[in-house]
């Protein structure tokens, strides 16, 4: 741009330096909002905040229970019939120890049951209003005493027939993209393995057919309008007997589906000793002999006890660590991660509701952040916590008085350390910076309280109970 008029040039320079000053000033402006806003105002601010990516995201368990119900009820039109356990009769079999109320099963498994056992179940579409409410509640950790056993042993099995239905998966994932888009999240890196998706008769779809159903839904205008980009990891279950075979199989799968699959993950309870990290070392090394450039993000250190899980997981080849809670007890590995290129995916609400860190003010997140270990905030299994990304930021800002620079760093990290293709990553970073500048301008001057009153956040169930008195 050139200015022949010296006055115009001077004015342009003044405006340019004013905008620079505005960006620097926003640190103090943000501190004013953070310290003086009511919780409701701060929630509105953080809901409208432009955000980066959600890198630690289990696709199936990130669906809100009410969305699962709505989308589940549409599956009849795709030919699926689901039955829900609403009672328990003494049928003289050995089921007594394994009863899970509101467990859902597909029609093929229902057909295998004895008539007495079938009488425990109600067709999913015929649940009464009261039963539907109980069905929703059974998918959320919303009662005192419901923690990790309820989550791992009951909620996960309850959803099984839905998670194996590619139409349900595609539709519920679409609803999630729209919700995340509205709170400023621009990228989801979700864990989804479309390897055992089922047809209505219980037979298995070849993965490419399931993926075609998914892609067809993603091409619809409502999904595109969300503006949210997505990629996937496959996930191996670390404590299963066949984990070595799973790793080999999933590397092959990712290598053939690199348009959507960008990484591999390992999950599963770390308090099950069969899943220790180094057990997988040879299998990952063997896979790397055959396949190039498949990055790894691995759950590690999501434990109550101190240990070297994060260290051992870095040796597996991981460049991102899920949770990393007990990293705080491992000084050598803390030093290794400091100012380095490994990111720890923080999941505050997950750690709280699963009772790993019941008092979040004791969470190691601020130490990692301020010690110089790259971190970002994530939602993990937000459907089961009934929470959203805004809630993660709300906890972080309220408990640890994050600065504006730190907030921006979290978003930057979530994009920079994503496994997204380089061109997409650069575009998302540029868009994120642009959106942040506009957001700063919006709140830089004038009456921020009046500006916040114009925001209509979607308040999560978790926030209503825990964040907004
Ligand atoms: Zn996880």
PDB file of N, CA and C and ligand atoms in Angstrom, residues 56-58 191 265 267 299 302 322-323 345 347 350 380-381, ligand 1:
ATOM      1  N   UNK A  56      -7.778 -34.660  22.330  1.00  0.00           N
ATOM      2  CA  UNK A  56      -8.004 -35.900  23.094  1.00  0.00           C
ATOM      3  C   UNK A  56      -9.509 -36.092  23.187  1.00  0.00           C
ATOM      4  N   UNK A  57     -10.030 -36.901  22.291  1.00  0.00           N
ATOM      5  CA  UNK A  57     -11.471 -36.908  22.038  1.00  0.00           C
ATOM      6  C   UNK A  57     -11.871 -38.305  21.574  1.00  0.00           C
ATOM      7  N   UNK A  58     -12.557 -39.036  22.443  1.00  0.00           N
ATOM      8  CA  UNK A  58     -13.065 -40.356  22.049  1.00  0.00           C
ATOM      9  C   UNK A  58     -14.412 -40.121  21.375  1.00  0.00           C
ATOM     10  N   UNK A 191     -10.767 -40.210  18.264  1.00  0.00           N
ATOM     11  CA  UNK A 191     -10.402 -41.620  18.225  1.00  0.00           C
ATOM     12  C   UNK A 191     -11.603 -42.414  17.727  1.00  0.00           C
ATOM     13  N   UNK A 265      -3.355 -44.495  18.570  1.00  0.00           N
ATOM     14  CA  UNK A 265      -3.483 -44.233  19.995  1.00  0.00           C
ATOM     15  C   UNK A 265      -3.568 -45.567  20.726  1.00  0.00           C
ATOM     16  N   UNK A 267      -5.304 -46.939  24.424  1.00  0.00           N
ATOM     17  CA  UNK A 267      -6.108 -46.555  25.583  1.00  0.00           C
ATOM     18  C   UNK A 267      -6.431 -47.805  26.390  1.00  0.00           C
ATOM     19  N   UNK A 299      -2.259 -42.687  25.625  1.00  0.00           N
ATOM     20  CA  UNK A 299      -2.637 -42.433  27.021  1.00  0.00           C
ATOM     21  C   UNK A 299      -1.504 -42.918  27.927  1.00  0.00           C
ATOM     22  N   UNK A 302      -2.284 -41.896  33.458  1.00  0.00           N
ATOM     23  CA  UNK A 302      -3.617 -41.597  34.007  1.00  0.00           C
ATOM     24  C   UNK A 302      -3.824 -42.563  35.171  1.00  0.00           C
ATOM     25  N   UNK A 322      -1.445 -38.629  26.397  1.00  0.00           N
ATOM     26  CA  UNK A 322      -2.784 -38.362  26.906  1.00  0.00           C
ATOM     27  C   UNK A 322      -2.796 -38.395  28.420  1.00  0.00           C
ATOM     28  N   UNK A 323      -3.220 -37.314  29.035  1.00  0.00           N
ATOM     29  CA  UNK A 323      -3.347 -37.148  30.497  1.00  0.00           C
ATOM     30  C   UNK A 323      -2.012 -36.796  31.167  1.00  0.00           C
ATOM     31  N   UNK A 345      -1.679 -33.849  26.585  1.00  0.00           N
ATOM     32  CA  UNK A 345      -3.099 -33.519  26.389  1.00  0.00           C
ATOM     33  C   UNK A 345      -3.789 -33.544  27.757  1.00  0.00           C
ATOM     34  N   UNK A 347      -6.844 -33.154  30.408  1.00  0.00           N
ATOM     35  CA  UNK A 347      -8.298 -33.389  30.448  1.00  0.00           C
ATOM     36  C   UNK A 347      -8.784 -33.128  31.874  1.00  0.00           C
ATOM     37  N   UNK A 350     -12.392 -34.733  32.999  1.00  0.00           N
ATOM     38  CA  UNK A 350     -12.260 -36.193  33.037  1.00  0.00           C
ATOM     39  C   UNK A 350     -11.522 -36.630  34.294  1.00  0.00           C
ATOM     40  N   UNK A 380     -11.916 -35.232  26.187  1.00  0.00           N
ATOM     41  CA  UNK A 380     -11.857 -36.673  26.461  1.00  0.00           C
ATOM     42  C   UNK A 380     -13.193 -37.352  26.113  1.00  0.00           C
ATOM     43  N   UNK A 381     -13.995 -37.702  27.113  1.00  0.00           N
ATOM     44  CA  UNK A 381     -15.284 -38.383  26.881  1.00  0.00           C
ATOM     45  C   UNK A 381     -16.412 -37.463  27.319  1.00  0.00           C
TER      46      UNK A 381
HETATM   47 ZN1  LIG B   1      -8.792 -40.741  26.682  1.00  0.00          ZN
END
